[in-house]
Amino acid sequence: MRNLTHQQAQSFYDRFGAKQDAQSFYEDKAVNTLIQHADFEHAHTVLEFGCGTGRLAQRLLANNLPANATYRGLDISTTMVNLATERLQAYPARAQVSQTQGEIHLPFAENVFDRFVSAYVLDLLPEEEIRELLSEAHRVLNRSGILALASLSYGKTAFSKGVTGVWRTIHRINPKWVGGCRPVKLSDFIRDDCWNLLHHEIISQFGITSEVVVAEKVASQTT
Ligand SMILES: C[S@@+](CC[C@H](N)C(=O)[O-])C[C@H]1O[C@@H](n2cnc3c(N)ncnc32)[C@H](O)[C@@H]1O
């Protein structure tokens, strides 16, 4: 399975920019579920990996997080970082978005965030980077911190299975035609010695299937 390199992902999303928000037609139901189960109302520090246009961040800051909670967003794309920064300008003291070079190592100390969120980004990464990112999420999360993920996944009904098959074929021919994203089974990457699964759901909208995983850090383990 070919994945986009970090450089290819950066240039794709630099060009794609605000069009990302049009993907909400199949992402919103899964993102709503993620928000519903990750208890953002009790979070004071949130890190989002691959924040895109800042749509989820704006929603969390406006509706879910306590008034003194802070948000950090990371993204590889200059266009996305600019869009998210502009979108979050109402929260200058609380929200900060930074550009990365796509590195999976998170530039933060251990045990500093209450939530680690990532929506439709792990499905872009090679499997070894998904494992590495989850290990990093575990490192930077506080004791009992919560991991909240959504990504493309595999359909369960005949129709959504068909859509999954078509999507995988397109990805195999040229991953850029689907933004580098392909269905992954997130739950396979959730080690039960590291995470206590709080919520797991497969959701299809218009035949496109998403997986939502919300899990609490098991503090005593090393990854
Ligand atoms: C499909 S978009 C999802 C954006 C946003 N999370 C959403 O749900 O609308 C993938 C995002 O991940 C970013 N991205 C891809 N690879 C990345 C990496 N290695 N590190 C950080 N961001 C990355 C892209 O620039 C893009 O903004």
Tab-separated table of C-alpha atoms and ligand atoms in Angstrom:
chain	number	residue	atom	x	y	z
A	1	MET	CA	0.000	0.000	0.000
A	2	ARG	CA	1.534	3.314	-1.127
A	3	ASN	CA	1.120	6.355	1.105
A	4	LEU	CA	1.851	9.983	0.356
A	5	THR	CA	5.255	11.144	1.584
A	6	HIS	CA	5.168	14.038	4.044
A	7	GLN	CA	6.197	16.350	1.234
A	8	GLN	CA	3.404	15.080	-1.053
A	9	ALA	CA	0.842	15.436	1.785
A	10	GLN	CA	2.025	18.982	2.428
A	11	SER	CA	1.717	20.056	-1.184
A	12	PHE	CA	-1.666	18.295	-1.619
A	13	TYR	CA	-3.199	20.005	1.445
A	14	ASP	CA	-1.587	23.339	0.594
A	15	ARG	CA	-3.577	23.220	-2.653
A	16	PHE	CA	-6.714	21.614	-1.168
A	17	GLY	CA	-7.031	24.197	1.639
A	18	ALA	CA	-10.576	25.290	2.482
A	19	LYS	CA	-12.078	22.592	0.218
A	20	GLN	CA	-11.357	20.233	3.134
A	21	ASP	CA	-14.474	21.564	4.887
A	22	ALA	CA	-16.638	20.134	2.088
A	23	GLN	CA	-15.692	16.646	3.369
A	24	SER	CA	-17.987	17.348	6.328
A	25	PHE	CA	-20.816	15.617	4.422
A	26	TYR	CA	-19.365	12.247	5.443
A	27	GLU	CA	-17.191	13.277	8.417
A	28	ASP	CA	-19.625	15.205	10.611
A	29	LYS	CA	-21.544	12.273	12.045
A	30	ALA	CA	-18.302	10.601	13.202
A	31	VAL	CA	-16.883	13.868	14.544
A	32	ASN	CA	-20.120	14.489	16.463
A	33	THR	CA	-19.759	11.036	18.020
A	34	LEU	CA	-16.115	11.713	18.908
A	35	ILE	CA	-17.094	14.982	20.628
A	36	GLN	CA	-19.967	13.295	22.444
A	37	HIS	CA	-17.716	10.634	23.995
A	38	ALA	CA	-14.432	12.427	24.750
A	39	ASP	CA	-15.678	14.578	27.641
A	40	PHE	CA	-14.168	17.842	26.402
A	41	GLU	CA	-16.193	19.618	29.104
A	42	HIS	CA	-13.544	18.456	31.621
A	43	ALA	CA	-10.441	19.050	29.489
A	44	HIS	CA	-8.063	21.941	30.091
A	45	THR	CA	-5.348	21.214	27.538
A	46	VAL	CA	-6.078	19.828	24.074
A	47	LEU	CA	-3.667	18.822	21.314
A	48	GLU	CA	-4.921	18.190	17.773
A	49	PHE	CA	-2.693	16.463	15.219
A	50	GLY	CA	-3.522	17.497	11.632
A	51	CYS	CA	-5.944	20.287	12.544
A	52	GLY	CA	-6.760	21.216	8.933
A	53	THR	CA	-8.809	24.410	8.647
A	54	GLY	CA	-9.448	24.555	12.423
A	55	ARG	CA	-13.082	23.569	12.078
A	56	LEU	CA	-13.090	21.063	14.947
A	57	ALA	CA	-11.005	23.388	17.141
A	58	GLN	CA	-13.432	26.265	16.664
A	59	ARG	CA	-16.316	24.019	17.547
A	60	LEU	CA	-14.625	22.698	20.693
A	61	LEU	CA	-13.578	26.164	21.872
A	62	ALA	CA	-17.032	27.655	21.226
A	63	ASN	CA	-19.203	24.823	22.544
A	64	ASN	CA	-17.427	22.165	24.566
A	65	LEU	CA	-14.264	23.215	26.348
A	66	PRO	CA	-14.228	25.099	29.659
A	67	ALA	CA	-13.613	28.850	29.229
A	68	ASN	CA	-10.021	28.586	30.464
A	69	ALA	CA	-9.011	25.555	28.366
A	70	THR	CA	-6.175	25.887	25.871
A	71	TYR	CA	-5.850	24.317	22.420
A	72	ARG	CA	-2.712	23.470	20.393
A	73	GLY	CA	-3.039	22.451	16.761
A	74	LEU	CA	-0.329	20.986	14.533
A	75	ASP	CA	-0.435	20.639	10.775
A	76	ILE	CA	2.052	19.987	8.008
A	77	SER	CA	0.371	22.377	5.530
A	78	THR	CA	1.106	26.116	5.469
A	79	THR	CA	-2.322	26.793	3.919
A	80	MET	CA	-4.081	24.809	6.659
A	81	VAL	CA	-2.087	26.488	9.437
A	82	ASN	CA	-3.017	29.921	8.018
A	83	LEU	CA	-6.708	28.989	7.668
A	84	ALA	CA	-6.857	27.547	11.193
A	85	THR	CA	-5.009	30.513	12.702
A	86	GLU	CA	-7.436	32.910	11.036
A	87	ARG	CA	-10.424	30.858	12.114
A	88	LEU	CA	-9.263	30.792	15.739
A	89	GLN	CA	-8.345	34.468	15.996
A	90	ALA	CA	-11.194	35.017	18.467
A	91	TYR	CA	-9.133	32.948	20.955
A	92	PRO	CA	-5.661	34.575	20.908
A	93	ALA	CA	-4.797	33.603	24.475
A	94	ARG	CA	-6.184	30.081	24.252
A	95	ALA	CA	-5.501	28.708	20.785
A	96	GLN	CA	-2.188	28.253	18.993
A	97	VAL	CA	-1.565	26.505	15.671
A	98	SER	CA	1.921	25.515	14.513
A	99	GLN	CA	3.316	24.115	11.309
A	100	THR	CA	5.394	20.940	11.381
A	101	GLN	CA	7.446	19.134	8.771
A	102	GLY	CA	5.245	16.069	9.227
A	103	GLU	CA	7.326	14.550	11.993
A	104	ILE	CA	5.460	12.114	14.213
A	105	HIS	CA	7.502	12.974	17.271
A	106	LEU	CA	5.437	15.543	19.169
A	107	PRO	CA	7.370	18.604	20.350
A	108	PHE	CA	5.987	18.447	23.892
A	109	ALA	CA	7.015	17.059	27.273
A	110	GLU	CA	5.295	14.022	28.758
A	111	ASN	CA	1.969	14.214	30.586
A	112	VAL	CA	0.951	17.701	29.454
A	113	PHE	CA	-2.349	17.292	27.587
A	114	ASP	CA	-5.802	16.190	28.746
A	115	ARG	CA	-6.958	15.277	25.227
A	116	PHE	CA	-5.190	14.137	22.056
A	117	VAL	CA	-7.479	14.505	19.037
A	118	SER	CA	-6.979	13.596	15.407
A	119	ALA	CA	-9.681	13.392	12.744
A	120	TYR	CA	-9.044	11.903	9.300
A	121	VAL	CA	-5.261	12.038	9.568
A	122	LEU	CA	-4.201	8.568	10.745
A	123	ASP	CA	-5.739	7.189	7.549
A	124	LEU	CA	-3.023	9.086	5.636
A	125	LEU	CA	-0.127	7.653	7.584
A	126	PRO	CA	1.789	4.419	7.009
A	127	GLU	CA	1.076	1.792	9.661
A	128	GLU	CA	4.420	2.268	11.439
A	129	GLU	CA	3.683	6.000	11.771
A	130	ILE	CA	0.204	5.278	13.185
A	131	ARG	CA	1.851	3.111	15.873
A	132	GLU	CA	4.496	5.748	16.547
A	133	LEU	CA	1.885	8.534	16.758
A	134	LEU	CA	-0.227	6.567	19.241
A	135	SER	CA	2.867	5.995	21.324
A	136	GLU	CA	3.559	9.737	21.217
A	137	ALA	CA	-0.076	10.505	22.118
A	138	HIS	CA	0.305	8.179	25.102
A	139	ARG	CA	3.508	9.962	26.150
A	140	VAL	CA	2.103	13.515	25.997
A	141	LEU	CA	-1.268	12.703	27.569
A	142	ASN	CA	-1.779	13.206	31.287
A	143	ARG	CA	-2.661	10.363	33.564
A	144	SER	CA	-6.216	9.418	32.513
A	145	GLY	CA	-5.906	11.657	29.464
A	146	ILE	CA	-8.202	10.774	26.558
A	147	LEU	CA	-7.335	9.840	22.984
A	148	ALA	CA	-10.075	10.773	20.483
A	149	LEU	CA	-9.696	9.573	16.905
A	150	ALA	CA	-11.798	9.427	13.759
A	151	SER	CA	-10.677	8.047	10.449
A	152	LEU	CA	-11.845	6.403	7.268
A	153	SER	CA	-12.611	2.746	7.788
A	154	TYR	CA	-14.164	-0.353	6.244
A	155	GLY	CA	-17.868	-0.532	5.386
A	156	LYS	CA	-20.114	-3.167	6.993
A	157	THR	CA	-23.163	-3.119	4.694
A	158	ALA	CA	-23.153	-4.254	1.050
A	159	PHE	CA	-23.305	-0.647	-0.183
A	160	SER	CA	-20.632	0.732	2.144
A	161	LYS	CA	-18.413	-2.313	1.468
A	162	GLY	CA	-18.709	-1.475	-2.239
A	163	VAL	CA	-17.751	2.166	-1.599
A	164	THR	CA	-14.784	1.004	0.512
A	165	GLY	CA	-13.651	-1.252	-2.337
A	166	VAL	CA	-13.863	1.568	-4.893
A	167	TRP	CA	-12.015	3.945	-2.534
A	168	ARG	CA	-9.197	1.430	-1.963
A	169	THR	CA	-8.868	0.834	-5.698
A	170	ILE	CA	-8.568	4.565	-6.379
A	171	HIS	CA	-6.004	4.890	-3.570
A	172	ARG	CA	-4.016	2.001	-4.996
A	173	ILE	CA	-3.948	3.600	-8.465
A	174	ASN	CA	-3.064	7.083	-7.221
A	175	PRO	CA	-3.321	8.040	-3.521
A	176	LYS	CA	-3.416	11.752	-4.429
A	177	TRP	CA	-6.888	11.302	-5.975
A	178	VAL	CA	-8.258	10.644	-2.466
A	179	GLY	CA	-6.018	13.057	-0.566
A	180	GLY	CA	-3.739	10.196	0.484
A	181	CYS	CA	-6.498	8.737	2.711
A	182	ARG	CA	-7.479	5.060	2.697
A	183	PRO	CA	-9.630	2.946	5.020
A	184	VAL	CA	-7.789	1.716	8.126
A	185	LYS	CA	-8.943	-0.293	11.123
A	186	LEU	CA	-8.013	2.030	13.975
A	187	SER	CA	-9.026	-0.384	16.706
A	188	ASP	CA	-6.257	-2.778	15.589
A	189	PHE	CA	-3.726	-0.169	16.710
A	190	ILE	CA	-5.196	0.371	20.180
A	191	ARG	CA	-3.086	-1.726	22.552
A	192	ASP	CA	-5.022	-2.761	25.607
A	193	ASP	CA	-1.934	-2.489	27.803
A	194	CYS	CA	-1.808	1.238	26.906
A	195	TRP	CA	-5.438	2.241	26.448
A	196	ASN	CA	-8.778	1.588	28.070
A	197	LEU	CA	-11.329	1.741	25.257
A	198	LEU	CA	-14.237	4.059	26.188
A	199	HIS	CA	-16.082	4.157	22.892
A	200	HIS	CA	-15.742	2.439	19.536
A	201	GLU	CA	-18.156	2.952	16.659
A	202	ILE	CA	-18.318	2.355	12.920
A	203	ILE	CA	-20.408	5.009	11.176
A	204	SER	CA	-21.339	5.215	7.497
A	205	GLN	CA	-22.640	8.330	5.791
A	206	PHE	CA	-23.464	8.245	2.093
A	207	GLY	CA	-21.684	4.877	1.944
A	208	ILE	CA	-18.396	6.323	3.232
A	209	THR	CA	-17.409	4.617	6.455
A	210	SER	CA	-15.635	6.139	9.454
A	211	GLU	CA	-14.341	4.632	12.664
A	212	VAL	CA	-14.374	6.484	15.969
A	213	VAL	CA	-12.125	5.449	18.836
A	214	VAL	CA	-12.151	7.152	22.219
A	215	ALA	CA	-9.772	5.645	24.776
A	216	GLU	CA	-8.345	6.559	28.142
A	217	LYS	CA	-4.626	6.343	28.798
A	218	VAL	CA	-3.593	3.476	31.011
A	219	ALA	CA	-1.004	5.387	33.014
A	220	SER	CA	1.147	2.690	34.489
A	221	GLN	CA	2.458	1.283	31.190
A	222	THR	CA	5.366	2.390	29.067
A	223	THR	CA	4.844	2.201	25.284
B	1	LIG	C1	-7.938	14.875	5.532
B	1	LIG	S1	-7.291	16.306	6.270
B	1	LIG	C2	-8.190	16.378	7.808
B	1	LIG	C3	-8.158	17.756	8.407
B	1	LIG	C4	-8.997	17.932	9.670
B	1	LIG	N1	-8.506	17.121	10.757
B	1	LIG	C5	-10.436	17.610	9.384
B	1	LIG	O1	-10.958	16.615	9.910
B	1	LIG	O2	-11.078	18.367	8.627
B	1	LIG	C6	-5.684	15.768	6.782
B	1	LIG	C7	-4.904	16.892	7.468
B	1	LIG	O3	-3.722	16.315	8.030
B	1	LIG	C8	-2.608	17.125	7.695
B	1	LIG	N2	-1.443	16.221	7.703
B	1	LIG	C9	-1.161	15.223	6.848
B	1	LIG	N3	-0.033	14.593	7.208
B	1	LIG	C10	0.400	15.204	8.338
B	1	LIG	C11	1.525	15.015	9.203
B	1	LIG	N4	2.422	14.044	8.996
B	1	LIG	N5	1.661	15.851	10.266
B	1	LIG	C12	0.750	16.832	10.496
B	1	LIG	N6	-0.324	17.072	9.708
B	1	LIG	C13	-0.505	16.250	8.654
B	1	LIG	C14	-2.971	17.729	6.345
B	1	LIG	O4	-2.248	18.886	6.051
B	1	LIG	C15	-4.458	18.005	6.526
B	1	LIG	O5	-4.700	19.250	7.108
